[in-house]
Amino acid sequence: LREDLLQACRRAGFLHPRYRRAELRIDPIRREAQAVLDLAPGPRSRIGDIRLSGSQLDASRLLRLAPFRSGDWFDAAALMRFEQRLRDTGYFRELAIRIDETEADRADIDILAADVTETRYDVGAGFSTDSELRLRFGRHSPLLNSRGDALSIDVEASGTQQSLESTWRIPHSDPLDDVFEVTAGLQGKDIADTES
């Protein structure tokens, strides 16, 4: 219980709680115990500066994912949601968030990130009786520029069907929920005596 109370204080923004008094009084004759806890939570912290380093991405665009702003009360649950939203973008190979307490009632947030710079390639081959040999190739680039654009190209070819599809993903104000996608593709089919 003592540790749970301290954790609850920290989650609510009281980052340096301490017990002034913590006693457990036991009366063995009456078979009773009484807990005495005097908790001093200390000053409640507000969010200070929010800084992003180690990434080529536009920091102002990523900070829109935060459910808080500088000056808001510190909230550990909101900070965890922000970290999860950053991870959900798929832009980062590594991500760490550090709280820097420069003053007793202020918590600066430092986001240390390493971008995903590798393009992923998928190659496959298969065989079936209706389409014979089938080949597949895919190229996926999750981060093309500082705006956060992503490009995906998928090609599939068999004796009766060929397809090429490309998707360019362009984030607008929110890289998760406000995205413009341009999709283009070609498809060729040869079914019996019909070509399309």
mmCIF file of C-alpha atoms in Angstrom:
data_model
loop_
_atom_site.group_PDB
_atom_site.id
_atom_site.type_symbol
_atom_site.label_atom_id
_atom_site.label_comp_id
_atom_site.label_asym_id
_atom_site.label_seq_id
_atom_site.Cartn_x
_atom_site.Cartn_y
_atom_site.Cartn_z
ATOM 1 C CA LEU A 1 0.000 0.000 0.000
ATOM 2 C CA ARG A 2 2.829 2.384 0.859
ATOM 3 C CA GLU A 3 4.442 1.906 -2.558
ATOM 4 C CA ASP A 4 1.061 2.135 -4.344
ATOM 5 C CA LEU A 5 0.410 5.519 -2.724
ATOM 6 C CA LEU A 6 3.824 6.797 -3.825
ATOM 7 C CA GLN A 7 3.214 5.572 -7.394
ATOM 8 C CA ALA A 8 -0.225 7.228 -7.459
ATOM 9 C CA CYS A 9 1.398 10.531 -6.440
ATOM 10 C CA ARG A 10 4.014 10.236 -9.193
ATOM 11 C CA ARG A 11 1.376 9.403 -11.823
ATOM 12 C CA ALA A 12 -0.562 12.539 -10.822
ATOM 13 C CA GLY A 13 2.509 14.780 -11.196
ATOM 14 C CA PHE A 14 3.840 14.848 -7.628
ATOM 15 C CA LEU A 15 7.242 13.560 -8.673
ATOM 16 C CA HIS A 16 8.990 13.614 -5.266
ATOM 17 C CA PRO A 17 6.592 12.238 -2.659
ATOM 18 C CA ARG A 18 7.968 11.044 0.663
ATOM 19 C CA TYR A 19 6.658 9.722 3.924
ATOM 20 C CA ARG A 20 7.144 11.978 6.938
ATOM 21 C CA ARG A 21 5.818 9.194 9.091
ATOM 22 C CA ALA A 22 5.093 5.537 8.346
ATOM 23 C CA GLU A 23 4.235 3.341 11.303
ATOM 24 C CA LEU A 24 2.411 0.104 11.906
ATOM 25 C CA ARG A 25 1.181 -0.058 15.513
ATOM 26 C CA ILE A 26 0.398 -3.584 16.660
ATOM 27 C CA ASP A 27 -1.568 -4.447 19.793
ATOM 28 C CA PRO A 28 -1.027 -8.208 20.312
ATOM 29 C CA ILE A 29 -3.435 -8.395 23.260
ATOM 30 C CA ARG A 30 -6.383 -7.029 21.248
ATOM 31 C CA ARG A 31 -5.082 -8.583 18.029
ATOM 32 C CA GLU A 32 -5.295 -5.276 16.216
ATOM 33 C CA ALA A 33 -2.997 -3.318 13.975
ATOM 34 C CA GLN A 34 -3.204 0.336 13.049
ATOM 35 C CA ALA A 35 -1.296 1.917 10.151
ATOM 36 C CA VAL A 36 -0.238 5.549 10.436
ATOM 37 C CA LEU A 37 0.931 7.103 7.176
ATOM 38 C CA ASP A 38 1.803 10.790 6.830
ATOM 39 C CA LEU A 39 2.556 11.418 3.168
ATOM 40 C CA ALA A 40 4.074 14.664 1.898
ATOM 41 C CA PRO A 41 3.552 14.678 -1.897
ATOM 42 C CA GLY A 42 5.688 17.766 -2.531
ATOM 43 C CA PRO A 43 4.935 20.279 -5.293
ATOM 44 C CA ARG A 44 2.912 19.181 -8.299
ATOM 45 C CA SER A 45 4.849 19.477 -11.552
ATOM 46 C CA ARG A 46 3.767 21.072 -14.778
ATOM 47 C CA ILE A 47 5.055 20.041 -18.178
ATOM 48 C CA GLY A 48 7.883 22.269 -19.310
ATOM 49 C CA ASP A 49 9.640 22.067 -22.671
ATOM 50 C CA ILE A 50 9.011 19.106 -24.970
ATOM 51 C CA ARG A 51 12.095 18.383 -27.084
ATOM 52 C CA LEU A 52 12.762 15.835 -29.846
ATOM 53 C CA SER A 53 16.313 14.866 -30.811
ATOM 54 C CA GLY A 54 17.929 12.278 -33.059
ATOM 55 C CA SER A 55 15.259 12.325 -35.769
ATOM 56 C CA GLN A 56 15.106 13.967 -39.187
ATOM 57 C CA LEU A 57 11.341 14.410 -38.816
ATOM 58 C CA ASP A 58 9.711 17.787 -38.301
ATOM 59 C CA ALA A 59 9.354 17.984 -34.501
ATOM 60 C CA SER A 60 6.315 20.296 -34.583
ATOM 61 C CA ARG A 61 4.367 17.697 -36.588
ATOM 62 C CA LEU A 62 5.194 14.895 -34.146
ATOM 63 C CA LEU A 63 4.427 16.989 -31.067
ATOM 64 C CA ARG A 64 0.845 17.289 -32.302
ATOM 65 C CA LEU A 65 0.478 13.655 -31.227
ATOM 66 C CA ALA A 66 0.892 14.672 -27.578
ATOM 67 C CA PRO A 67 -2.343 14.823 -25.529
ATOM 68 C CA PHE A 68 -0.809 17.667 -23.496
ATOM 69 C CA ARG A 69 0.984 20.978 -23.997
ATOM 70 C CA SER A 70 3.673 22.880 -22.115
ATOM 71 C CA GLY A 71 2.150 24.284 -18.945
ATOM 72 C CA ASP A 72 -0.336 21.425 -18.407
ATOM 73 C CA TRP A 73 -0.174 19.372 -15.223
ATOM 74 C CA PHE A 74 2.158 16.392 -15.519
ATOM 75 C CA ASP A 75 0.207 13.160 -16.087
ATOM 76 C CA ALA A 76 2.094 9.859 -16.418
ATOM 77 C CA ALA A 77 -0.809 8.126 -18.214
ATOM 78 C CA ALA A 78 -0.923 10.878 -20.851
ATOM 79 C CA LEU A 79 2.849 10.584 -21.299
ATOM 80 C CA MET A 80 2.518 6.815 -21.883
ATOM 81 C CA ARG A 81 -0.253 7.422 -24.474
ATOM 82 C CA PHE A 82 2.029 9.927 -26.227
ATOM 83 C CA GLU A 83 4.886 7.406 -26.325
ATOM 84 C CA GLN A 84 2.572 4.727 -27.743
ATOM 85 C CA ARG A 85 1.271 7.087 -30.445
ATOM 86 C CA LEU A 86 4.862 7.920 -31.428
ATOM 87 C CA ARG A 87 5.650 4.212 -31.717
ATOM 88 C CA ASP A 88 2.474 3.614 -33.760
ATOM 89 C CA THR A 89 3.710 5.966 -36.500
ATOM 90 C CA GLY A 90 6.297 3.344 -37.533
ATOM 91 C CA TYR A 91 8.927 6.065 -38.019
ATOM 92 C CA PHE A 92 11.292 4.987 -35.245
ATOM 93 C CA ARG A 93 13.712 2.112 -34.838
ATOM 94 C CA GLU A 94 14.346 3.169 -31.227
ATOM 95 C CA LEU A 95 12.498 5.570 -28.956
ATOM 96 C CA ALA A 96 13.078 6.675 -25.365
ATOM 97 C CA ILE A 97 11.390 9.369 -23.304
ATOM 98 C CA ARG A 98 13.249 10.984 -20.430
ATOM 99 C CA ILE A 99 11.798 13.341 -17.820
ATOM 100 C CA ASP A 100 14.202 16.124 -16.875
ATOM 101 C CA GLU A 101 13.257 17.835 -13.626
ATOM 102 C CA THR A 102 15.161 21.108 -13.787
ATOM 103 C CA GLU A 103 12.922 22.735 -11.174
ATOM 104 C CA ALA A 104 10.836 21.254 -8.350
ATOM 105 C CA ASP A 105 7.532 22.019 -10.078
ATOM 106 C CA ARG A 106 8.564 21.623 -13.728
ATOM 107 C CA ALA A 107 9.217 18.491 -15.808
ATOM 108 C CA ASP A 108 10.818 18.885 -19.227
ATOM 109 C CA ILE A 109 10.267 15.977 -21.613
ATOM 110 C CA ASP A 110 13.139 14.822 -23.830
ATOM 111 C CA ILE A 111 12.321 12.411 -26.650
ATOM 112 C CA LEU A 112 15.360 10.540 -27.946
ATOM 113 C CA ALA A 113 14.637 8.852 -31.270
ATOM 114 C CA ALA A 114 16.403 6.876 -33.975
ATOM 115 C CA ASP A 115 14.586 6.857 -37.314
ATOM 116 C CA VAL A 116 13.846 3.795 -39.410
ATOM 117 C CA THR A 117 16.102 4.409 -42.391
ATOM 118 C CA GLU A 118 16.042 0.972 -43.977
ATOM 119 C CA THR A 119 13.821 0.142 -46.909
ATOM 120 C CA ARG A 120 12.213 -3.302 -46.604
ATOM 121 C CA TYR A 121 12.046 -5.628 -49.612
ATOM 122 C CA ASP A 122 9.749 -8.649 -49.936
ATOM 123 C CA VAL A 123 10.374 -11.301 -52.573
ATOM 124 C CA GLY A 124 8.281 -14.417 -53.121
ATOM 125 C CA ALA A 125 7.596 -17.179 -55.612
ATOM 126 C CA GLY A 126 4.935 -19.840 -55.860
ATOM 127 C CA PHE A 127 3.237 -22.287 -58.155
ATOM 128 C CA SER A 128 -0.378 -23.288 -58.680
ATOM 129 C CA THR A 129 -2.204 -25.244 -61.371
ATOM 130 C CA ASP A 130 -4.424 -22.366 -62.478
ATOM 131 C CA SER A 131 -1.795 -19.596 -62.658
ATOM 132 C CA GLU A 132 1.396 -21.661 -62.959
ATOM 133 C CA LEU A 133 4.500 -19.803 -61.734
ATOM 134 C CA ARG A 134 3.778 -16.708 -59.647
ATOM 135 C CA LEU A 135 6.399 -14.094 -58.663
ATOM 136 C CA ARG A 136 5.965 -11.321 -56.105
ATOM 137 C CA PHE A 137 8.105 -8.304 -55.224
ATOM 138 C CA GLY A 138 7.496 -5.525 -52.696
ATOM 139 C CA ARG A 139 9.385 -2.416 -51.646
ATOM 140 C CA HIS A 140 8.345 -0.506 -48.504
ATOM 141 C CA SER A 141 9.991 2.762 -47.438
ATOM 142 C CA PRO A 142 8.459 3.962 -44.139
ATOM 143 C CA LEU A 143 10.274 7.316 -44.020
ATOM 144 C CA LEU A 144 11.216 9.279 -47.136
ATOM 145 C CA ASN A 145 11.611 12.851 -45.843
ATOM 146 C CA SER A 146 11.271 15.157 -42.832
ATOM 147 C CA ARG A 147 7.523 15.447 -43.458
ATOM 148 C CA GLY A 148 7.100 11.692 -42.840
ATOM 149 C CA ASP A 149 6.054 10.524 -46.310
ATOM 150 C CA ALA A 150 6.066 6.752 -46.922
ATOM 151 C CA LEU A 151 6.090 4.784 -50.183
ATOM 152 C CA SER A 152 4.974 1.223 -50.861
ATOM 153 C CA ILE A 153 5.265 -0.656 -54.187
ATOM 154 C CA ASP A 154 3.930 -4.181 -54.780
ATOM 155 C CA VAL A 155 4.375 -6.139 -58.027
ATOM 156 C CA GLU A 156 2.915 -9.569 -58.760
ATOM 157 C CA ALA A 157 3.240 -11.516 -62.015
ATOM 158 C CA SER A 158 1.978 -14.898 -63.167
ATOM 159 C CA GLY A 159 1.072 -16.444 -66.516
ATOM 160 C CA THR A 160 -2.507 -15.130 -66.400
ATOM 161 C CA GLN A 161 -2.323 -12.034 -64.212
ATOM 162 C CA GLN A 162 0.053 -9.138 -63.663
ATOM 163 C CA SER A 163 -0.398 -6.289 -61.190
ATOM 164 C CA LEU A 164 1.505 -3.252 -59.986
ATOM 165 C CA GLU A 165 0.261 -1.146 -57.084
ATOM 166 C CA SER A 166 1.908 1.825 -55.441
ATOM 167 C CA THR A 167 0.793 3.861 -52.409
ATOM 168 C CA TRP A 168 2.287 7.205 -51.417
ATOM 169 C CA ARG A 169 1.314 8.132 -47.857
ATOM 170 C CA ILE A 170 1.508 11.845 -46.994
ATOM 171 C CA PRO A 171 0.770 12.921 -43.408
ATOM 172 C CA HIS A 172 -0.960 16.266 -42.989
ATOM 173 C CA SER A 173 -1.353 17.701 -39.489
ATOM 174 C CA ASP A 174 -1.432 14.412 -37.547
ATOM 175 C CA PRO A 175 0.801 11.563 -38.820
ATOM 176 C CA LEU A 176 -1.628 8.919 -37.528
ATOM 177 C CA ASP A 177 -5.128 10.301 -38.048
ATOM 178 C CA ASP A 178 -4.794 12.941 -40.781
ATOM 179 C CA VAL A 179 -3.147 11.263 -43.766
ATOM 180 C CA PHE A 180 -3.521 11.733 -47.517
ATOM 181 C CA GLU A 181 -2.880 8.600 -49.590
ATOM 182 C CA VAL A 182 -2.315 8.456 -53.323
ATOM 183 C CA THR A 183 -2.761 4.973 -54.735
ATOM 184 C CA ALA A 184 -2.050 4.035 -58.340
ATOM 185 C CA GLY A 185 -1.958 0.679 -60.016
ATOM 186 C CA LEU A 186 -2.106 -1.376 -63.170
ATOM 187 C CA GLN A 187 -3.576 -4.803 -63.603
ATOM 188 C CA GLY A 188 -3.586 -7.160 -66.538
ATOM 189 C CA LYS A 189 -5.636 -10.363 -66.742
ATOM 190 C CA ASP A 190 -5.734 -13.097 -69.354
ATOM 191 C CA ILE A 191 -8.766 -15.318 -68.683
ATOM 192 C CA ALA A 192 -9.564 -17.980 -71.291
ATOM 193 C CA ASP A 193 -9.851 -15.944 -74.537
ATOM 194 C CA THR A 194 -10.321 -12.534 -72.843
ATOM 195 C CA GLU A 195 -7.521 -10.054 -72.151
ATOM 196 C CA SER A 196 -8.101 -7.007 -69.899
#
